[in-house]
XYZ file of C-alpha atoms in Angstrom:
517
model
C 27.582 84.552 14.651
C 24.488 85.802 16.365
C 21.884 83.322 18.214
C 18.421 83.455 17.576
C 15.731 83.093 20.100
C 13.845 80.125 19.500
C 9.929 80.322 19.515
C 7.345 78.480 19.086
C 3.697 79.253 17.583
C 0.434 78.425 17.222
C -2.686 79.882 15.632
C -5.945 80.001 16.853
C -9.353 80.794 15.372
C -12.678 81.117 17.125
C -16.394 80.069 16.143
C -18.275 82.981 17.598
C -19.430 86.547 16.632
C -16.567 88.690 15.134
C -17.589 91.214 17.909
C -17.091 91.529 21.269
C -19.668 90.118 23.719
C -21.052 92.647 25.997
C -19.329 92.297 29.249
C -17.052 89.918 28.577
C -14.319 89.018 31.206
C -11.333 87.708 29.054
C -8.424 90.340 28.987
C -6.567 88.982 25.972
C -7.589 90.596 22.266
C -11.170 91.109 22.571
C -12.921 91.245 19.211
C -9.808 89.528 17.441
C -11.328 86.067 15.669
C -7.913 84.982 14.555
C -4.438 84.805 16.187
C -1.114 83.816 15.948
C 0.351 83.593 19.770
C 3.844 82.448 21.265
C 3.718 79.605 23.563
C 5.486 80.723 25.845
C 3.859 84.166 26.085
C 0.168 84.167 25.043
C -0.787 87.821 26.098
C 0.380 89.222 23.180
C -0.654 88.508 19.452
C 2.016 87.934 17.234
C -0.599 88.721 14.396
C -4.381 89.283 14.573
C -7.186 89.068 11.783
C -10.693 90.011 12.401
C -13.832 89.848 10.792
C -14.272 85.583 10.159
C -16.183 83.313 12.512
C -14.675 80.136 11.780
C -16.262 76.566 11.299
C -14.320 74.034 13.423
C -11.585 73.131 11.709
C -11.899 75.703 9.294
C -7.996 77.392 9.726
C -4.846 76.527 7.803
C -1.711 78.463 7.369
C 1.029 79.047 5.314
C 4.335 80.843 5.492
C 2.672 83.860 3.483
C -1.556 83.202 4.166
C -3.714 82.290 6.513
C -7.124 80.547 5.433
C -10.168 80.663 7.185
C -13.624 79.243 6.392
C -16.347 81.225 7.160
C -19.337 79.212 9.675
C -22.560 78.533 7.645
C -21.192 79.826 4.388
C -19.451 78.981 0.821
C -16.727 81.907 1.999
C -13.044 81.235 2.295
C -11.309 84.268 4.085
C -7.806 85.159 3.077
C -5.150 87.092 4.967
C -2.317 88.201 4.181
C 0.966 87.560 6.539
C 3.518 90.246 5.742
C 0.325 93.066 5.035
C -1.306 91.984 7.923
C -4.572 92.671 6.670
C -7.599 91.016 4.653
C -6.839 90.387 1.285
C -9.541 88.736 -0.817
C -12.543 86.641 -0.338
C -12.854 83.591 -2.162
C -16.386 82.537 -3.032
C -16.979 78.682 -3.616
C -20.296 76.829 -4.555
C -20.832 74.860 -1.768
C -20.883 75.641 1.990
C -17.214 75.253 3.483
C -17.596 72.634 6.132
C -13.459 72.297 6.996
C -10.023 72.776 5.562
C -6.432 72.189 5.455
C -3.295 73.467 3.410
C -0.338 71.183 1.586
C 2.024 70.902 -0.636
C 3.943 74.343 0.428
C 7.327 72.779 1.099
C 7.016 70.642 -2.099
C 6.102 73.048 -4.327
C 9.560 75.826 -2.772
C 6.775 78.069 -1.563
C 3.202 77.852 -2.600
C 0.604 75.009 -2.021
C -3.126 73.536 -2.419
C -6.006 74.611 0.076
C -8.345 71.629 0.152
C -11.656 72.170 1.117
C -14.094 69.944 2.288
C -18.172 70.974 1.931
C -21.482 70.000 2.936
C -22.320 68.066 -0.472
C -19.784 65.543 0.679
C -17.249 66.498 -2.098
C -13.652 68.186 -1.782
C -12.534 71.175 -3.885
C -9.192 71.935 -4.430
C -7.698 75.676 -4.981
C -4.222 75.963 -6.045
C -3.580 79.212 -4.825
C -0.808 80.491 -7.154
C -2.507 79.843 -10.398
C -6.326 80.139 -9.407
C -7.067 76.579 -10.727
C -10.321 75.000 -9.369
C -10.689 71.573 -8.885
C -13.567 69.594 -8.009
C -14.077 66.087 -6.319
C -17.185 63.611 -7.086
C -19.209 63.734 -4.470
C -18.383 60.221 -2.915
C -19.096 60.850 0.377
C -22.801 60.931 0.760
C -23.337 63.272 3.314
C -21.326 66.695 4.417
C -17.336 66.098 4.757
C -16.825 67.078 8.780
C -12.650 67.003 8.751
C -9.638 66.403 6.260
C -6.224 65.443 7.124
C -2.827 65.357 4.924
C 0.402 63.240 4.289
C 3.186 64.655 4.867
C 4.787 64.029 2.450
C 1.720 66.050 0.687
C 0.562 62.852 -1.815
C -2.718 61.939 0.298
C -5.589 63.190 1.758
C -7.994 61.523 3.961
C -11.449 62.749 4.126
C -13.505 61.721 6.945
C -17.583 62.284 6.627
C -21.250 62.437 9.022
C -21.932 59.503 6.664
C -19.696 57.162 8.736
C -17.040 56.474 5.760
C -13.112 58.100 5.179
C -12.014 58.212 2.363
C -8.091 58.467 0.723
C -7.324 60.512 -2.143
C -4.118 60.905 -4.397
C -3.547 64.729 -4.343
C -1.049 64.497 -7.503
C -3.841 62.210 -9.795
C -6.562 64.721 -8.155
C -4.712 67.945 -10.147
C -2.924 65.811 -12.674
C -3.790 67.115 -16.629
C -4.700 64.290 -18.249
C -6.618 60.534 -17.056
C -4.442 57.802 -14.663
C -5.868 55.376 -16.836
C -8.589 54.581 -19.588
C -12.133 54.980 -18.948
C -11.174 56.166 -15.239
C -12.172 59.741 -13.524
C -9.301 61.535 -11.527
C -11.929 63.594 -9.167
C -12.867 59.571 -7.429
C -11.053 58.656 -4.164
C -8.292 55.916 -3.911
C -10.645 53.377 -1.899
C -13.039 53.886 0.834
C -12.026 53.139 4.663
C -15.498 51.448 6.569
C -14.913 50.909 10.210
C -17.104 53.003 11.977
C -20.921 53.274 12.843
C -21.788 56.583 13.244
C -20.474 60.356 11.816
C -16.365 61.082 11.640
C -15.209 63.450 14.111
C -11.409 63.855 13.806
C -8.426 62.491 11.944
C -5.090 62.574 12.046
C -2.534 61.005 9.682
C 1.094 59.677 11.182
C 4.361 61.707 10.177
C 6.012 58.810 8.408
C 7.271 59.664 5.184
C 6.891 56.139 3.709
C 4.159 55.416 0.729
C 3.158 52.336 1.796
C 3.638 52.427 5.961
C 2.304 55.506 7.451
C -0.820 55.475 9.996
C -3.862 57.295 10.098
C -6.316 57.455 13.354
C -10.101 58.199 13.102
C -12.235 59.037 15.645
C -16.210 58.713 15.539
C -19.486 59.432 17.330
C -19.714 55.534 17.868
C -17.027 56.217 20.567
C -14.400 54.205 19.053
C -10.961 54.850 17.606
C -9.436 53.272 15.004
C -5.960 53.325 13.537
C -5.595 52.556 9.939
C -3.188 51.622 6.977
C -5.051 54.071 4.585
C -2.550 53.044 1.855
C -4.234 49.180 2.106
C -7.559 50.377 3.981
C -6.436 47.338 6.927
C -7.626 48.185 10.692
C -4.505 47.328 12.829
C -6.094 48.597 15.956
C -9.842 49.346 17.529
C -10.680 51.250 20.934
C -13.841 52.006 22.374
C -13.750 54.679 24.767
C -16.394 56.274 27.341
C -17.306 59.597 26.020
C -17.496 60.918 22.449
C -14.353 61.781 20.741
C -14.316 65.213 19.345
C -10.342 66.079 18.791
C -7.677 63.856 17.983
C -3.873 64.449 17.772
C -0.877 62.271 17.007
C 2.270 62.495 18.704
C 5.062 63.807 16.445
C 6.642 60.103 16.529
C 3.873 58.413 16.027
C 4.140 56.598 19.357
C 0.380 57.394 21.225
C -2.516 59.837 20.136
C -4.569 62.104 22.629
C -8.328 62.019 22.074
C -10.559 65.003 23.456
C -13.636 64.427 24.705
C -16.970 65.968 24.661
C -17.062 66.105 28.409
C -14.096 68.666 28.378
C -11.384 65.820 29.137
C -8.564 64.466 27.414
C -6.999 60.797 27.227
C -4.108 59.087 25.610
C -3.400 55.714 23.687
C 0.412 54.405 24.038
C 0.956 52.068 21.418
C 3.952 51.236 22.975
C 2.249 50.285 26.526
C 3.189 47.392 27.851
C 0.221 46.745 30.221
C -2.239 46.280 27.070
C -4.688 47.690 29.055
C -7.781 49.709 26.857
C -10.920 51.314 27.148
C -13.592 49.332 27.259
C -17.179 50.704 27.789
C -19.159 47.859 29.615
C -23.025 48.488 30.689
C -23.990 47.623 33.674
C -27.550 48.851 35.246
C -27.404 51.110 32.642
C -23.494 52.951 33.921
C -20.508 52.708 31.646
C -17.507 52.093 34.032
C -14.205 53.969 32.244
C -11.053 51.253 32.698
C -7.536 52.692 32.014
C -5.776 52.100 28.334
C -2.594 53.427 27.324
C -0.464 53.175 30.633
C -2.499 56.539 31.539
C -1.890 56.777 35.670
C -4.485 57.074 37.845
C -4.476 60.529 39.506
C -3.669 61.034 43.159
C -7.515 61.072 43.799
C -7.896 57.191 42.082
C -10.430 59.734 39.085
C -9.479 57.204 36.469
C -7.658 58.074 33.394
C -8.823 61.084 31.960
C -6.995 63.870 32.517
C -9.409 67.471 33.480
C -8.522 70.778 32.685
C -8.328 72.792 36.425
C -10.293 76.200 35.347
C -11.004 79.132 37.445
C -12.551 80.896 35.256
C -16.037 79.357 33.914
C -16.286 76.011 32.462
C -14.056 74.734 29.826
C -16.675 73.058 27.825
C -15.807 69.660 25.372
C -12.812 69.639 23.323
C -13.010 71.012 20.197
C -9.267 70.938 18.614
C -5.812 69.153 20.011
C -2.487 69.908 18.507
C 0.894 68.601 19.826
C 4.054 71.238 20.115
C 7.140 71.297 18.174
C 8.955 68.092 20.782
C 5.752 66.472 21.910
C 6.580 67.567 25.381
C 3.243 69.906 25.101
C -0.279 69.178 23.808
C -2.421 71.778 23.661
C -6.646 71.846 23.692
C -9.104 73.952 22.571
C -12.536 73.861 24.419
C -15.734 75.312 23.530
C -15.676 77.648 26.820
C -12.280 80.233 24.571
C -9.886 78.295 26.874
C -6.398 77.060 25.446
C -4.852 74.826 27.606
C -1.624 73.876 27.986
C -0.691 69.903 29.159
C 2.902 68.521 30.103
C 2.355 64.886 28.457
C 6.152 64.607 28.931
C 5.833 64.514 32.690
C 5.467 60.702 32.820
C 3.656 59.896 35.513
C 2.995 63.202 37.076
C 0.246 65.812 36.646
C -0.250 66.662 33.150
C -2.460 69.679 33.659
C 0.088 72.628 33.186
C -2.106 75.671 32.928
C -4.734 77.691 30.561
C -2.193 79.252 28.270
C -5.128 82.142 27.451
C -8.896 83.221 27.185
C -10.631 84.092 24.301
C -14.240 85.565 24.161
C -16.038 82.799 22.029
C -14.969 79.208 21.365
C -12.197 77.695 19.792
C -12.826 76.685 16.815
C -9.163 75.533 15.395
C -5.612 75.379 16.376
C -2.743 74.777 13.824
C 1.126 74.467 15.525
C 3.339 76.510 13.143
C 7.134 75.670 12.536
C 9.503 76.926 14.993
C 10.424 80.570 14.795
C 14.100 81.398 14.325
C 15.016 77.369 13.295
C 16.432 77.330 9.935
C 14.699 76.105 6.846
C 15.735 72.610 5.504
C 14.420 73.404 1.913
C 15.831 76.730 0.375
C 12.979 78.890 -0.527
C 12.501 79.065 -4.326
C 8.998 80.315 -4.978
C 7.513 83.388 -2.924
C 3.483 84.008 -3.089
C 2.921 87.648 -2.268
C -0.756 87.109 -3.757
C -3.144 84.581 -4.144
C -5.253 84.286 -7.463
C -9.120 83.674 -7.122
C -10.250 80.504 -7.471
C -11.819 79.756 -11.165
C -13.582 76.766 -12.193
C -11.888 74.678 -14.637
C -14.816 73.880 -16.404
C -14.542 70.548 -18.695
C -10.829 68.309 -18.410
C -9.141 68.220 -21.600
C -6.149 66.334 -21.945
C -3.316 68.273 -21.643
C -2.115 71.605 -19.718
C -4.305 74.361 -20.655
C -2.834 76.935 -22.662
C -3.817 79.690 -20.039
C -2.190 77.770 -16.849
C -0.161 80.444 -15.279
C 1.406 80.548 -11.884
C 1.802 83.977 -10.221
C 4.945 83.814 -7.686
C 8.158 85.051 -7.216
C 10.992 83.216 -8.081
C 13.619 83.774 -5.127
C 17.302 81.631 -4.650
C 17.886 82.055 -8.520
C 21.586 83.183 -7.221
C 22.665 80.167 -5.297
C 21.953 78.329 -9.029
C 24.653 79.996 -10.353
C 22.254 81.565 -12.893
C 24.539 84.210 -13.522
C 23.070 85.830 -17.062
C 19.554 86.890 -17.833
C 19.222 83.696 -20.332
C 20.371 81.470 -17.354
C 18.131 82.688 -15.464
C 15.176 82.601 -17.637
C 16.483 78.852 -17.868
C 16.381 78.366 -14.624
C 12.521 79.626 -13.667
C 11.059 77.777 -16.371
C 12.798 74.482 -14.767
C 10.993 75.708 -11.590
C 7.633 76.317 -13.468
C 8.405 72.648 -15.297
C 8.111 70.870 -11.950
C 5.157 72.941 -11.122
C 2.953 71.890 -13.785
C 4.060 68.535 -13.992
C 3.523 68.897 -9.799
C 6.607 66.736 -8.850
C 6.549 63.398 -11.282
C 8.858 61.799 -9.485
C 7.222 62.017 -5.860
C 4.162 61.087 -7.643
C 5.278 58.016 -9.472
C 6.978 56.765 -5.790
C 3.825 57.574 -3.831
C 1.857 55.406 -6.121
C 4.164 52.784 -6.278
C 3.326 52.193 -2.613
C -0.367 52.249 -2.862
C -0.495 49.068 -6.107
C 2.936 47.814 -6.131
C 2.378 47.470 -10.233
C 5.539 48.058 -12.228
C 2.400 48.911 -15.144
C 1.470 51.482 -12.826
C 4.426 52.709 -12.663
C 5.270 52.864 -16.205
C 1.999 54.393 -16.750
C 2.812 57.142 -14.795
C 6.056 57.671 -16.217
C 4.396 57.708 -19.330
C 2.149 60.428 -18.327
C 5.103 62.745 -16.997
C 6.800 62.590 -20.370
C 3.578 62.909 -21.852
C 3.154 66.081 -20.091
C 6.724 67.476 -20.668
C 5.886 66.851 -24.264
C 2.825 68.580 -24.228
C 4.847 71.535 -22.551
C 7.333 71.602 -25.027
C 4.573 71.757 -27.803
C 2.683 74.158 -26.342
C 5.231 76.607 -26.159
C 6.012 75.928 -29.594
C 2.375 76.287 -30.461
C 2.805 79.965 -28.539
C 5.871 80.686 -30.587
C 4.459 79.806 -34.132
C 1.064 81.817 -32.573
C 2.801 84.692 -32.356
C 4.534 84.756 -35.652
C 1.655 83.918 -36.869
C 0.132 87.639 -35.129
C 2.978 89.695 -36.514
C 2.249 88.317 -39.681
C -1.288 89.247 -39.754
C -0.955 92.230 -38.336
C 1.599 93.741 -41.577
C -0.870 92.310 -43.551
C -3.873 94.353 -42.008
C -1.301 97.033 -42.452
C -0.647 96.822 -46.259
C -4.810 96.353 -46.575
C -5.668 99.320 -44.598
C -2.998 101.161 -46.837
C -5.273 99.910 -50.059
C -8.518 100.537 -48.828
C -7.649 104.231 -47.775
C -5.644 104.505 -51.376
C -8.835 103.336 -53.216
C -11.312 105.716 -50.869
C -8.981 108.581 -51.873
C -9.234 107.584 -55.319
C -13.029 106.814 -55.409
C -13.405 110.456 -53.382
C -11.423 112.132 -56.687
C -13.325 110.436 -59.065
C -16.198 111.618 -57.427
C -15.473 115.367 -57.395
C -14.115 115.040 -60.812
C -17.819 113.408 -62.253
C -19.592 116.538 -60.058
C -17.463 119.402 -61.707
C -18.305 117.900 -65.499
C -21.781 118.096 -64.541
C -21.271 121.580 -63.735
């Protein structure tokens, strides 16, 4: 057996003009807007897309798409993967301000791009069946970044009105009401903990419904790490410079923070020194003490960490994201530099080197899993296309008659599904959990967030409820059709009479004219 090369990816999307800039120095894919690069070889594009200036934090990706919102516009660019090209252009109401992608490993394949907008409400797209939903618009002014779960069940919003807020993703696309008198489009509960606009988020990798982290970071120049399941603080940090980027390290153990002033720093929660960063006024100074067991540099700088450039200046951090091991941590700055940190060298010198140039600044970068590792999850739905977004108007109870979901059903053989029938059996067990969008994971995520057994039965309630309605409705399209082939002999044996009768009417007519004769 054959070893594969391990590799690992990231994308990148910039915020300036899709052309190139008239004498531009960078040497790596002028003109392209969006990338997907190697690590460990950024000269060469893996994939390229062209044509979108991106809003910060305006890039998600799936195994089959890549999303990009367009800057100072209601315009979601989509790409396809395996065409390599552009292939639609979703139009939404309301100016696209960020977005993110989940639910693709839950779901065998396809997911939910959730945008954020400058009315302060989220809209959701599920891209395999076109389905449109929209958010209240809680947040009172424009949504500036959105994070996920893991585990897919949440979303945390945070907004330039100060506030985050934590949404259930399943009661957000579920058919029919949580409970009586209730809206499914309102947030879980509001987090308030900060005094000035959201700039970053980033939620923990803990697959538990009730213990998983989030950290915020604000103009106030604080941090704050939250329960979002209880809305608790556990843990406030002012710091010297406005926070623009955050990132969490893949165990949850510190976050990095990116600054405005181009620099990066790092929380350990695990630090035993329990020093912070305080920012203390005096004749008008703020004097930067370490936090986090960050080491002072050979120079006694402090503990911010500077990017060593050649080439221009880097400008202030505008996205973080942590590699594959946490070994790596890579920045975007506003000057097109991606650089590359060692935050696994302990003590040492994190700055490693600017992995590459682009022409205009970065505007997002998303890590991507690990080329050539195998899947956990065996593939079972394949999206070759996405279907437009379309509103879904008024909620009625119930799955619409009309919900469809356009994907390819792949892994039918290691089923055993063996005969046509059995495999007809087995998709509509996939398209089952689809619709109902994965009762089970739903009932345990709530569990966490009330810890009501009435909740719980509630929600049971609703997934039968659902796989009732199901079960009717294909019934309903069963007796429909009967109903059609009935009609149509019907029309059949009429249009027979009424052409009989015109013939006979005609005769009687010709007859009457050749007596008068």
């Amino acid at each position: 057996m054959s070893s594969q090369k391990l590799t690992e990816l990231i994308a990148t999307a910039t915020s300036g003009p899709a052309s190139v800039k008239p004498g531009s120095s960078s040497t790596s894919l002028k003109g392209a807007t969006i990338q997907i690069l190697s690590v460990h070889n950024a000269s060469h594009a893996r994939e390229t897309f062209k044509n979108c200036c991106a809003v910060p934090g305006g890039l998600a990706v799936s195994s089959s798409h890549v999303f990009a919102a367009q800057k100072d516009k209601a315009v979601v660019h989509v790409y396809s993967r395996s065409k390599r090209n552009q292939e639609t252009l979703a139009i939404l109401p309301e100016r696209v301000t960020c977005l993110t992608f989940v639910g693709e490993e839950a779901d065998g394949g396809v997911g939910v791009l959730i945008v954020g907008t400058e009315e302060g409400r989220i809209v959701l797209w599920q891209v395999a069946t076109g389905r449109q939903i929209f958010s209240t618009a809680s947040h009172i002014q424009k949504v500036t970044c959105i994070a996920a779960s893991p585990s897919g069940t949440h979303i945390l919003t945070g907004s330039a009105d100060s506030t985050i807020q934590s949404w259930s993703l399943q009661t957000l696309q579920s058919f029919t009401p949580t409970s009586i008198g209730t809206s499914n489009a309102n947030p879980l509960r509001t987090l308030s903990g900060h005094r000035a606009p959201i700039t970053s988020l980033a939620v923990g990798h803990g697959h538990s419904p009730s213990l998983n982290i989030a950290v915020s970071a604000s103009e106030d120049k604080t941090c704050v790490t939250w329960n979002y399941h209880s809305g608790a603080i556990l843990h406030k940090i002012a710091i010297p410079h406005c926070p623009t980027a955050l990132a969490l390290d893949p165990l949850d153990r510190a976050f990095y923070i990116g600054f405005e002033t181009g620099q990066l720093g790092c929380l350990d929660y695990y630090d035993t020194k329990g020093a912070t960063f305080n920012v203390l006024s005096r004749e008008g100074k703020a004097l930067e003490q370490e936090f986090g067991g960050a080491e002072r540099d050979a120079n006694g700088e402090g503990a911010l960490w500077d990017a060593k450039v050649v080439d221009g200046e880097v400008g202030s951090v505008t996205t973080l994201t942590v590699g594959y091991d946490g070994s790596r941590l890579l920045s975007g700055h506003e000057g097109g530099q991606i650089v590359l940190w060692n935050v696994g060298a302990g003590g040492g010198e994190k700055f490693d080197r600017v992995l590459c140039k682009l022409d205009y600044p970065v505007a997002a970068l998303v890590s991507l899993p690990i080329e050539g590792l195998e899947k956990g999850e065996p593939e079972r739905l394949r999206l070759h296309t996405t279907v437009k977004p379309k509103a879904e108007g008024v909620r009625v109870e119930g799955v619409p008659y009309h919900h469809t979901i356009v994907a390819q059903q792949v892994g039918l053989g290691d089923r055993g599904a063996e005969s046509w029938s059995e495999k007809q059996m087995a998709g509509q067990m996939i398209l089952d959990e689809m619709l109902i969008y994965k009762g089970g994971s739903e009932l345990d995520g709530n569990q966490g967030q009330n810890g009501s057994a009435d909740a719980t039965e509630d929600l049971k309630a609703e997934v039968e409820l659902l796989k009732k309605q199901l079960a009717e409705a294909r019934t309903g399209e069963e007796q429909a059709q009967e109903r059609f082939g009935k009609l149509q002999v019907e029309h059949a044996i009429l249009a027979g009479e009424h052409e009989a009768a015109r013939k006979r009417k005609k005769r009687k007519a010709e007859k009457e004219e050749t007596a008068i004769d």
